Structure formats: structure tokens, C-alpha cells
């Protein structure tokens, strides 16, 4: 089975480079379509895998990338039209039986989704099912947290590697940082393109779009099946959950202990003991055959334990199988011996010239000039399973017109080894000097904490370079050129860490759950 390159002609005449791999058996076949900006040739092994299971498999370079003509405008207006043209091209060949699964990860998931929702009801231009892994749902969703702060490090890396160019250079930001280690500290943030020493005209545009939720809203009217795959360590995990919960057709969620590359760490690993390729094939066959129950349900991994729970937010199936994992919010109150006792920093200074670093879990010892508030729990008396939404409740005071409140939760095992557990950041414009009650979402957790684990909570004003620094002047952090320190006070009374502790250990088998 060899992939051969063809060219799909877009409505405006642009030629889109497209690799096709057919099964050895005679057709017609169902087809999997992957449209990607990251290079179609990287998917040839994947295409052969689909073909080995009886699918015609297509991988295409999106407009303006690698082998395709045209200009590359990330999240531009051509993805739905080019996707529709590609599906029509597939269905116009005798090797196609007319059934199509649109699939992809990250930006390629966006391509699959936008084709599905933009042409819903047009049978020739709409897929019959969608597999969306770690979906990057749009400019606004990827550029900022839902709570406001700008995702600086990840966006700088992606735009340096892929933005405004026909090819990719994954090391572009690393090379620039080696040349200038303070690259991301220079102001204004919007001027990054100039400091990369190449044209990056689309960089300012990503900060202009603040409209979130368009794909989720459009997906609510969809009727085709969806498989949403995400990771609890992926920065877009909450968008994956929102897509799954809002989808109008049969929807399944697989939320594993993974980051954006669907691996547990720097090196590829068996993701939650699941063969994703085999799962995709099994789910696609069930979806195309109409065998999926018309419900919303899914599973969430309990860290790297190999155990899975039903995901919170699923609907009860007609078979009467229970809804989701039963959890109870467990509250660790701030400033109490049995909850989280204050170590230091009830009053601290959030100084953007010396921000709390996102890439360093070390906490400075108590002393003058605290840069964050630090709290610590006693050792856990027994193991805890966490599966669901977590949040921090902070009562705080700031002296500036605009403040970011970042909360980082770290699990310290009995030996003292630190591992990130949860993070959240919120932008607020409370009256200076007034007490504000602030809820900081910490995302969806799937973790087991061993007995003896301590929880460390840090409350800070920055999380740099993962997020742009709030200048504390009221100016837009993207265009600001002036920084000012901000005095903060954390009032422990009323503050708390709220974690989703499972009430009963009812594990499920993930693959049958996804494919029923």
C-alpha cells in the first residue's frame, strides 16, 4: 500500500497537494480525510494503517503549506471551502463508497470540525463522522485563556515555527531564544515578529480576535457522530470538553493523562494503555455503521494508573448504564491546620520585572519581599482519586486597576518530589483596595494522589513565560511598554482549594465505553 500524490482543485483554482493510500482489497471503501498544516508526508504511516483496516486514507496539505498552492492564513476563511472541495473530490471517485470520516489533531482537528459544521446538511460536502484530537478550536481559544490572560510561550513557539511561511521550523523559537534569552521579556509583546528577524504579519492579528465558542455553538446543531480526544495535561483540555458537551450528535470523549502530543511526557509512551489507532478504527466503523448510541458519554483516565472513570458531564444511556463518575467537592480551607496552612506571603508584591516563572517549580524560602502566597496541606491520610473540575477560591486585595491571579497546585510526594497537579489564572478589574472574591478554575483533573502526599498552593500575580505579564497599569498586556509592581494581600478566611474526590471507585473499560 503506497501513498500517491494527487491535487484537489479548490473552488478558486488553487491546487491542494493530497496523498491517497488505498487498501489492497477491491473497493469501494469508506475514507478517512486528514487536512493538516504540518506536512501531509508525516501521515503516510498513518494512512497505511487505515488502509490496512479497509479505509481509503487521504492526507492533504492545507492551502499555502508545503506542497499546496495559495497563501497560508491560520484559521482563515478557506478551511471550510477547501475541506468541502476535498470531500467532494473523494466522493467523485469509484474507490469511495461515499462515507467519510474527517480526522485530525490540533489544527488538523480544527480543519475537520469546521468542514463538518460549515456544511451541515450538504451531504456531498459534509463528513459522516469526526475524530477531533486535542482540538485547537480557533484563534481566540488558542491565544488566550477563557479567563483573559494571553498564552505567550506556546503561541510564540507555534507562530515562530509555522506562521506566515509555507514550511515549518520547529526550532525557530529555540534558536531565537539561544540568540536572545530575554526574547519574550521585550516589550511590546505585539512586536515579537520584529525580534524573530523575519516577517510575521499575522502575529498581531491573533490578539485582535476575542470571539470564543463559535465552533462549539455551531457544533450544537451537528447530527453526525464525534469522537473528541484530549489530555488532562493539554492546555486546550477545557475546549475539548466544551466541544464534547455541546455537540448535537452522538459524542464520545476520551480524556487521557496526556499533553498536547497525546503523550504523558517528553518521550512517547503507551497512552493510558490504549492503542489509539486501533480505537480510532473501531470507533469509525461503529460510527459509519450507525451502531453508536445517541448519547453523550466518555471516559477520563486516573493519571497513569491505567484505570478509567466515566467522564463528568455525560448523559445517561438508553440502556440505563449510569451517568458519570460520582464525585464530591472536597474543600481544603486556607489558613487552617487541617486544610492549607499559610507558609508565607499573605502580603506579597507581584512585580512584572521579576515575575513568578511558569517553568520553575522551586519556591523561595520565607523572607522579606515575598513574590507569592504559599500554603501547604498536611500529608493525606489515605489515597484520593480525583476526577472532575477543580477550582480555587481566593479572597484578595490589589492596589492596581487590573490584576491577574494565578494559582498553581503542586503535589509533593512523601520524599518531597514535586509534580504539577493543577493550574489556573484569572484576569480581574476590581476596585483598587477593595476585597474581591475570586474563583480561579483549575481545569479538569484525572489523578490519583497517594497517601502521604502534601498539596502546595501558590497564589501569584504572574505565570511567565507561559502567560504574558500583566503590566498592572490597565493597559493591554500585548501592546503595553510600561510595567508597574502590584501589592497584593490574600485573606485566608473564606479562601479554599476545591478538588473533585470520587465517592466510589467504579472503573470502566475505555474502549467498549467509547464504542458503544
Coordinates of C-alpha atoms in Angstrom, one line a residue:
X1 CA 0.0 0.0 0.0
X2 CA 1.7 3.1 -1.3
X3 CA 0.5 6.7 -0.9
X4 CA 0.3 8.5 -4.2
X5 CA 0.1 12.3 -4.6
X6 CA -2.8 13.9 -6.3
X7 CA -4.1 17.5 -6.5
X8 CA -7.5 18.6 -5.4
X9 CA -8.7 21.8 -7.1
X10 CA -10.2 24.3 -4.7
X11 CA -13.2 26.5 -5.9
X12 CA -10.8 29.3 -6.7
X13 CA -8.4 27.1 -8.7
X14 CA -5.8 26.6 -6.0
X15 CA -4.2 23.1 -6.2
X16 CA -4.1 21.3 -2.9
X17 CA -1.4 18.5 -2.6
X18 CA -3.2 15.3 -1.5
X19 CA -1.8 11.9 -0.7
X20 CA -4.0 8.9 -1.2
X21 CA -3.5 5.4 0.1
X22 CA -5.9 2.6 -0.9
X23 CA -6.5 -0.8 0.6
X24 CA -5.3 -3.8 -1.3
X25 CA -8.8 -5.2 -1.4
X26 CA -11.2 -4.1 -4.1
X27 CA -13.5 -1.2 -3.3
X28 CA -15.4 0.9 -2.8
X29 CA -14.2 1.9 0.7
X30 CA -15.1 4.3 3.4
X31 CA -12.5 7.2 3.5
X32 CA -10.6 9.0 6.3
X33 CA -9.6 12.5 5.4
X34 CA -6.8 14.4 7.3
X35 CA -6.1 18.1 6.3
X36 CA -3.0 19.4 8.0
X37 CA -0.6 22.3 8.0
X38 CA 2.2 20.2 9.4
X39 CA 3.1 18.2 6.3
X40 CA 1.0 15.5 4.7
X41 CA 4.0 13.2 4.2
X42 CA 4.3 12.8 8.0
X43 CA 1.0 10.9 7.9
X44 CA 2.0 8.2 5.4
X45 CA 2.4 5.5 8.1
X46 CA -1.0 6.5 9.5
X47 CA -2.5 6.3 6.0
X48 CA -1.1 2.8 5.6
X49 CA -2.6 1.8 8.9
X50 CA -6.1 3.0 7.9
X51 CA -5.8 1.3 4.6
X52 CA -4.8 -2.0 6.3
X53 CA -8.2 -1.8 8.0
X54 CA -10.2 -1.3 4.9
X55 CA -10.3 2.5 4.6
X56 CA -9.2 4.7 1.8
X57 CA -7.0 7.3 3.5
X58 CA -6.3 10.8 2.5
X59 CA -3.8 13.4 3.9
X60 CA -3.7 16.9 2.4
X61 CA -1.5 20.0 2.9
X62 CA -3.8 22.9 3.7
X63 CA -3.7 25.9 1.4
X64 CA -0.3 27.7 1.4
X65 CA 1.6 24.9 3.2
X66 CA 4.2 22.5 2.0
X67 CA 3.0 21.1 -1.4
X68 CA -0.2 23.1 -1.7
X69 CA -0.6 26.4 -3.6
X70 CA -2.0 29.6 -2.2
X71 CA -1.4 31.7 0.9
X72 CA -1.3 30.4 4.4
X73 CA -3.7 32.2 6.8
X74 CA -4.1 30.2 10.0
X75 CA -7.8 29.9 10.9
X76 CA -8.7 31.8 7.8
X77 CA -11.8 31.6 5.6
X78 CA -10.6 28.9 3.3
X79 CA -10.5 25.8 5.5
X80 CA -14.2 25.0 5.3
X81 CA -14.4 25.6 1.5
X82 CA -11.2 23.6 0.8
X83 CA -12.4 20.8 3.1
X84 CA -15.7 20.7 1.3
X85 CA -14.0 20.5 -2.1
X86 CA -11.8 17.7 -0.8
X87 CA -14.8 15.7 0.4
X88 CA -16.5 16.2 -3.0
X89 CA -13.3 15.0 -4.7
X90 CA -13.2 11.9 -2.6
X91 CA -16.9 11.0 -3.3
X92 CA -16.3 11.5 -7.0
X93 CA -14.0 8.5 -7.3
X94 CA -15.1 4.9 -7.8
X95 CA -12.9 3.7 -4.8
X96 CA -15.1 5.7 -2.5
X97 CA -18.4 4.3 -1.1
X98 CA -19.4 7.8 -0.1
X99 CA -18.8 7.5 3.6
X100 CA -16.2 9.9 5.0
X101 CA -14.6 10.3 8.4
X102 CA -12.9 13.7 8.9
X103 CA -10.0 13.3 11.3
X104 CA -7.1 15.3 12.7
X105 CA -5.2 16.5 15.8
X106 CA -4.6 20.1 16.9
X107 CA -5.0 22.4 13.9
X108 CA -6.0 19.5 11.7
X109 CA -8.9 18.8 14.2
X110 CA -10.0 22.4 13.5
X111 CA -10.0 21.7 9.8
X112 CA -12.1 18.5 10.3
X113 CA -14.6 20.3 12.6
X114 CA -15.0 23.4 10.5
X115 CA -15.8 21.3 7.5
X116 CA -18.4 19.4 9.4
X117 CA -20.2 22.3 10.9
X118 CA -20.0 24.7 7.9
X119 CA -21.7 22.4 5.5
X120 CA -24.1 20.5 7.8
X121 CA -26.9 19.2 5.7
X122 CA -24.9 19.2 2.4
X123 CA -24.3 15.5 2.0
X124 CA -21.6 16.0 -0.6
X125 CA -19.5 18.5 1.4
X126 CA -20.1 17.1 4.9
X127 CA -18.3 14.2 6.6
X128 CA -20.3 11.4 8.2
X129 CA -18.2 11.4 11.4
X130 CA -15.4 13.4 13.0
X131 CA -12.4 12.4 15.1
X132 CA -11.0 15.5 16.7
X133 CA -7.9 15.0 18.9
X134 CA -6.6 17.8 21.1
X135 CA -8.6 20.3 19.0
X136 CA -7.4 23.9 18.7
X137 CA -10.7 25.5 18.1
X138 CA -9.8 28.9 16.9
X139 CA -7.6 32.0 17.2
X140 CA -9.3 33.3 20.3
X141 CA -9.3 29.9 22.1
X142 CA -5.6 29.2 21.4
X143 CA -4.3 32.8 22.1
X144 CA -6.0 33.4 25.5
X145 CA -7.3 31.6 28.4
X146 CA -11.1 31.8 28.7
X147 CA -10.4 33.9 31.8
X148 CA -8.4 36.5 29.8
X149 CA -4.6 36.1 30.2
X150 CA -2.6 35.7 27.0
X151 CA -0.8 32.4 26.3
X152 CA 2.6 33.8 25.4
X153 CA 5.1 31.0 25.3
X154 CA 3.0 28.4 23.4
X155 CA 1.7 30.9 20.8
X156 CA 5.2 32.4 20.2
X157 CA 6.5 28.9 19.6
X158 CA 3.7 28.0 17.2
X159 CA 3.8 31.2 15.2
X160 CA 7.6 31.2 15.0
X161 CA 7.5 27.6 13.8
X162 CA 4.5 27.8 11.4
X163 CA 3.1 31.3 11.0
X164 CA 3.4 33.2 7.7
X165 CA 5.6 30.6 6.0
X166 CA 4.9 27.7 3.6
X167 CA 7.1 25.3 5.6
X168 CA 7.8 24.7 9.3
X169 CA 10.8 25.3 11.5
X170 CA 10.1 23.6 14.9
X171 CA 13.3 25.0 16.3
X172 CA 12.6 28.6 15.3
X173 CA 11.8 29.9 18.8
X174 CA 14.5 27.9 20.5
X175 CA 17.1 29.3 18.0
X176 CA 15.9 32.8 18.7
X177 CA 16.0 32.3 22.5
X178 CA 19.5 31.0 22.2
X179 CA 20.4 34.2 20.5
X180 CA 18.5 36.3 22.9
X181 CA 17.4 34.6 26.2
X182 CA 15.3 37.7 27.1
X183 CA 13.4 37.5 23.8
X184 CA 10.0 37.0 25.4
X185 CA 10.6 39.7 28.0
X186 CA 11.0 42.5 25.5
X187 CA 8.0 44.9 25.1
X188 CA 5.7 45.2 23.4
X189 CA 4.6 41.6 23.1
X190 CA 3.0 42.5 19.7
X191 CA 6.5 43.3 18.3
X192 CA 7.7 39.7 18.6
X193 CA 7.9 39.3 14.8
X194 CA 10.5 42.0 14.5
X195 CA 12.6 40.3 17.2
X196 CA 12.5 37.0 15.3
X197 CA 14.2 38.6 12.4
X198 CA 11.7 37.6 9.9
X199 CA 8.3 38.9 8.8
X200 CA 5.4 37.7 10.9
X201 CA 2.5 39.8 9.8
X202 CA -0.2 37.6 11.3
X203 CA 1.2 37.8 14.8
X204 CA -0.7 41.0 15.8
X205 CA -3.9 39.6 14.4
X206 CA -4.1 36.7 16.8
X207 CA -4.7 39.1 19.7
X208 CA -7.5 41.0 18.0
X209 CA -9.9 38.1 17.8
X210 CA -11.7 37.7 21.1
X211 CA -14.8 35.7 19.9
X212 CA -14.7 32.4 21.6
X213 CA -17.0 29.4 21.2
X214 CA -18.1 29.7 17.6
X215 CA -17.2 26.1 16.7
X216 CA -18.8 24.8 19.9
X217 CA -22.0 26.7 19.1
X218 CA -22.0 25.6 15.5
X219 CA -21.4 22.0 16.7
X220 CA -24.5 22.1 18.8
X221 CA -26.6 21.8 15.6
X222 CA -24.5 18.9 14.2
X223 CA -26.0 15.5 13.9
X224 CA -23.0 13.4 12.9
X225 CA -21.0 11.4 15.5
X226 CA -18.0 13.0 17.2
X227 CA -15.0 11.4 19.0
X228 CA -13.2 14.1 21.0
X229 CA -9.8 13.0 22.3
X230 CA -7.9 15.2 24.8
X231 CA -5.5 15.1 27.7
X232 CA -5.7 16.4 31.2
X233 CA -2.3 17.9 30.7
X234 CA -3.2 19.6 27.4
X235 CA -3.7 23.4 27.6
X236 CA -6.8 23.0 25.4
X237 CA -8.4 20.3 27.5
X238 CA -11.3 22.5 28.6
X239 CA -12.1 23.3 24.9
X240 CA -12.2 19.6 24.2
X241 CA -14.7 19.1 27.0
X242 CA -16.8 22.1 25.8
X243 CA -16.9 20.6 22.3
X244 CA -17.9 17.2 23.6
X245 CA -20.6 18.6 25.9
X246 CA -22.0 20.9 23.3
X247 CA -22.1 18.6 20.3
X248 CA -25.5 17.9 18.9
X249 CA -24.9 14.4 17.6
X250 CA -23.7 11.2 19.3
X251 CA -20.5 12.3 21.1
X252 CA -17.7 10.4 22.8
X253 CA -14.9 11.7 25.0
X254 CA -11.5 10.1 25.7
X255 CA -9.6 12.2 28.2
X256 CA -6.3 10.6 29.0
X257 CA -3.2 11.5 31.1
X258 CA -1.6 13.3 28.1
X259 CA -0.3 16.6 26.9
X260 CA -0.9 18.2 23.5
X261 CA 1.1 15.5 21.7
X262 CA -1.0 12.8 23.3
X263 CA 1.9 11.5 25.3
X264 CA 2.4 11.5 29.0
X265 CA 5.8 13.2 29.0
X266 CA 8.7 14.3 26.8
X267 CA 9.1 10.8 25.3
X268 CA 6.2 8.9 23.6
X269 CA 4.6 6.4 25.9
X270 CA 1.7 3.9 25.8
X271 CA -1.1 6.4 26.3
X272 CA -3.1 5.1 29.2
X273 CA -2.5 1.6 27.9
X274 CA -4.7 2.3 24.9
X275 CA -3.8 1.7 21.2
X276 CA -5.3 5.0 19.8
X277 CA -5.0 3.8 16.2
X278 CA -7.0 0.6 16.9
X279 CA -9.5 2.6 18.9
X280 CA -10.0 5.1 16.0
X281 CA -10.6 2.3 13.6
X282 CA -13.1 0.6 15.8
X283 CA -15.0 3.8 16.6
X284 CA -15.1 4.9 13.0
X285 CA -16.6 1.6 11.9
X286 CA -19.2 1.8 14.6
X287 CA -20.0 5.4 13.7
X288 CA -20.3 4.8 10.0
X289 CA -22.5 1.7 10.6
X290 CA -24.8 3.7 12.8
X291 CA -24.1 1.5 15.8
X292 CA -23.3 4.2 18.3
X293 CA -25.9 5.0 21.0
X294 CA -27.4 8.5 20.5
X295 CA -26.0 9.8 23.8
X296 CA -23.0 11.8 25.1
X297 CA -20.6 9.9 27.3
X298 CA -16.9 9.3 27.7
X299 CA -14.1 8.3 30.0
X300 CA -11.3 10.1 31.9
X301 CA -8.1 8.4 32.9
X302 CA -6.9 8.3 36.5
X303 CA -3.4 9.6 35.8
X304 CA -1.0 6.9 34.7
X305 CA -2.7 4.2 36.8
X306 CA -4.4 2.5 33.8
X307 CA -7.8 3.0 35.4
X308 CA -10.6 5.0 33.9
X309 CA -13.8 6.6 35.1
X310 CA -16.9 7.7 33.2
X311 CA -16.4 11.4 32.4
X312 CA -18.3 14.1 34.3
X313 CA -21.0 15.6 32.1
X314 CA -22.1 12.6 30.2
X315 CA -25.7 11.7 29.6
X316 CA -27.4 8.5 30.8
X317 CA -27.6 5.9 28.0
X318 CA -30.9 4.3 27.0
X319 CA -29.5 1.0 28.4
X320 CA -29.7 2.5 31.8
X321 CA -26.0 2.5 32.4
X322 CA -25.1 5.1 35.0
X323 CA -24.2 8.7 34.1
X324 CA -20.7 9.8 35.2
X325 CA -18.3 9.2 38.0
X326 CA -19.8 10.1 41.4
X327 CA -17.7 12.9 42.9
X328 CA -18.0 15.2 45.8
X329 CA -16.3 18.5 46.1
X330 CA -13.7 18.3 48.9
X331 CA -12.7 21.6 50.3
X332 CA -9.3 22.5 51.8
X333 CA -9.8 25.8 53.6
X334 CA -7.0 28.3 53.5
X335 CA -5.3 29.2 56.8
X336 CA -6.4 26.1 58.8
X337 CA -4.2 23.3 60.2
X338 CA -6.4 20.6 58.7
X339 CA -6.7 22.4 55.3
X340 CA -3.9 24.5 53.9
X341 CA -1.8 26.4 56.4
X342 CA -0.2 29.6 55.4
X343 CA 3.6 29.3 55.0
X344 CA 4.3 32.9 53.9
X345 CA 3.2 35.7 51.6
X346 CA -0.2 36.7 52.9
X347 CA 1.1 40.1 51.6
X348 CA 3.3 40.0 48.5
X349 CA 4.4 42.0 45.6
X350 CA 3.6 40.9 42.0
X351 CA 6.4 42.6 40.1
X352 CA 6.4 42.0 36.3
X353 CA 10.1 42.8 36.2
X354 CA 10.7 39.7 38.3
X355 CA 7.6 37.5 37.7
X356 CA 6.9 34.1 39.1
X357 CA 8.1 31.7 36.5
X358 CA 6.0 29.0 34.9
X359 CA 9.0 26.9 34.1
X360 CA 10.3 26.6 37.7
X361 CA 8.5 24.7 40.5
X362 CA 11.0 25.9 43.1
X363 CA 9.5 28.0 45.8
X364 CA 11.7 30.7 47.5
X365 CA 12.2 30.3 51.3
X366 CA 10.4 32.6 53.6
X367 CA 11.9 36.1 53.9
X368 CA 11.5 39.7 53.0
X369 CA 10.0 40.6 49.7
X370 CA 7.6 37.7 49.1
X371 CA 6.6 37.4 45.4
X372 CA 3.7 34.9 46.1
X373 CA 1.5 33.5 48.7
X374 CA 2.3 29.9 49.6
X375 CA 0.1 27.4 51.5
X376 CA 0.7 23.7 52.4
X377 CA -1.6 20.9 53.4
X378 CA -0.8 18.1 55.9
X379 CA 0.0 14.7 54.5
X380 CA -3.0 12.9 53.0
X381 CA -4.1 10.2 55.4
X382 CA -5.3 7.9 52.6
X383 CA -5.1 7.8 48.8
X384 CA -7.5 10.1 46.8
X385 CA -8.9 9.7 43.3
X386 CA -9.6 13.0 41.6
X387 CA -11.8 13.1 38.5
X388 CA -13.6 16.3 37.5
X389 CA -13.5 20.0 37.8
X390 CA -11.2 21.8 40.4
X391 CA -11.1 25.4 41.4
X392 CA -9.5 27.8 43.9
X393 CA -11.4 30.4 45.9
X394 CA -9.3 33.4 46.7
X395 CA -10.2 36.5 48.8
X396 CA -7.7 39.1 47.7
X397 CA -6.9 42.8 47.6
X398 CA -4.8 44.6 45.0
X399 CA -3.7 48.2 44.6
X400 CA -3.9 48.4 40.8
X401 CA -6.7 48.8 38.2
X402 CA -6.1 45.3 36.6
X403 CA -4.6 42.2 38.1
X404 CA -4.0 38.6 37.2
X405 CA -4.4 36.0 39.9
X406 CA -2.5 32.8 39.1
X407 CA -3.0 29.7 41.2
X408 CA -0.6 26.7 40.9
X409 CA -1.2 23.5 42.8
X410 CA 1.7 21.1 43.2
X411 CA 1.6 17.6 44.6
X412 CA 4.6 16.8 46.9
X413 CA 5.1 13.1 47.4
X414 CA 6.4 11.7 50.8
X415 CA 10.0 12.1 49.5
X416 CA 9.3 15.8 48.7
X417 CA 9.4 15.3 44.9
X418 CA 7.2 18.0 43.2
X419 CA 4.8 17.3 40.4
X420 CA 2.3 19.8 38.9
X421 CA -1.3 19.0 39.7
X422 CA -3.4 21.9 38.6
X423 CA -3.1 25.5 37.4
X424 CA -5.4 28.4 36.6
X425 CA -5.2 32.1 36.0
X426 CA -7.9 34.8 36.0
X427 CA -7.8 38.5 35.0
X428 CA -9.7 40.9 37.2
X429 CA -10.5 44.6 37.2
X430 CA -11.6 45.1 40.8
X431 CA -11.6 48.5 42.5
X432 CA -8.1 49.1 44.0
X433 CA -8.0 48.5 47.7
X434 CA -11.3 46.6 47.9
X435 CA -11.7 42.9 48.9
X436 CA -12.6 40.7 45.9
X437 CA -13.9 37.1 46.0
X438 CA -12.1 35.4 43.0
X439 CA -12.9 32.0 41.6
X440 CA -9.9 30.5 39.7
X441 CA -10.9 27.5 37.5
X442 CA -8.2 24.8 37.7
X443 CA -9.4 22.6 34.9
X444 CA -10.4 19.0 34.8
X445 CA -8.3 16.6 36.8
X446 CA -7.8 12.9 36.5
X447 CA -5.2 11.9 39.1
X448 CA -4.6 9.5 42.0
X449 CA -2.9 11.0 45.0
X450 CA -1.1 8.6 47.2
X451 CA -1.3 8.6 51.0
X452 CA 1.3 10.9 52.4
X453 CA 1.1 13.4 49.6
X454 CA 1.1 17.1 50.5
X455 CA -0.6 19.8 48.4
X456 CA 1.2 23.1 47.9
X457 CA -0.8 26.0 46.6
X458 CA 0.9 29.2 45.2
X459 CA -1.0 32.3 44.6
X460 CA 0.8 34.8 42.4
X461 CA 0.3 37.7 40.0
X462 CA 2.2 36.2 37.0
X463 CA 2.9 32.9 35.3
X464 CA 5.6 33.9 32.9
X465 CA 6.6 33.0 30.1
X466 CA 3.6 30.7 29.7
X467 CA 1.5 33.8 30.0
X468 CA 2.2 37.4 29.2
X469 CA 2.9 39.6 32.1
X470 CA 0.1 41.9 33.4
X471 CA 1.6 45.4 33.4
X472 CA -0.7 46.5 36.3
X473 CA -1.3 49.8 34.6
X474 CA -4.6 49.0 33.0
X475 CA -3.0 48.8 29.6
X476 CA -3.4 45.9 27.2
X477 CA -0.6 43.5 28.1
X478 CA 0.0 42.8 24.3
X479 CA 0.8 46.5 23.5
X480 CA 2.0 47.8 26.8
X481 CA 5.5 49.2 27.1
X482 CA 5.5 50.1 30.8
X483 CA 5.4 47.8 33.8
X484 CA 4.5 48.5 37.4
X485 CA 4.6 46.3 40.6
X486 CA 1.4 45.4 42.3
X487 CA 0.9 45.0 46.0
X488 CA -1.3 42.0 46.9
X489 CA -3.0 40.7 50.1
X490 CA -4.5 37.2 50.4
X491 CA -7.1 37.0 53.1
X492 CA -7.1 33.3 54.1
X493 CA -10.6 33.5 55.7
X494 CA -13.0 32.3 53.0
X495 CA -10.3 31.0 50.7
X496 CA -10.2 27.4 49.7
X497 CA -9.0 24.7 47.3
X498 CA -11.8 22.6 46.0
X499 CA -11.0 19.2 44.4
X500 CA -13.3 16.6 42.9
X501 CA -12.8 13.5 45.0
X502 CA -14.5 10.4 43.7
X503 CA -17.1 8.9 46.1
X504 CA -17.0 5.4 44.7
X505 CA -14.4 3.5 42.7
X506 CA -16.4 2.4 39.7
X507 CA -13.8 1.9 36.9
X508 CA -14.8 1.3 33.3
X509 CA -13.1 -0.2 30.3
X510 CA -12.4 2.8 28.0
X511 CA -12.6 1.2 24.5
X512 CA -16.0 -0.5 24.9
X513 CA -17.3 2.6 26.6
X514 CA -16.2 4.8 23.7
X515 CA -17.5 2.5 21.0
X516 CA -20.9 1.6 22.4

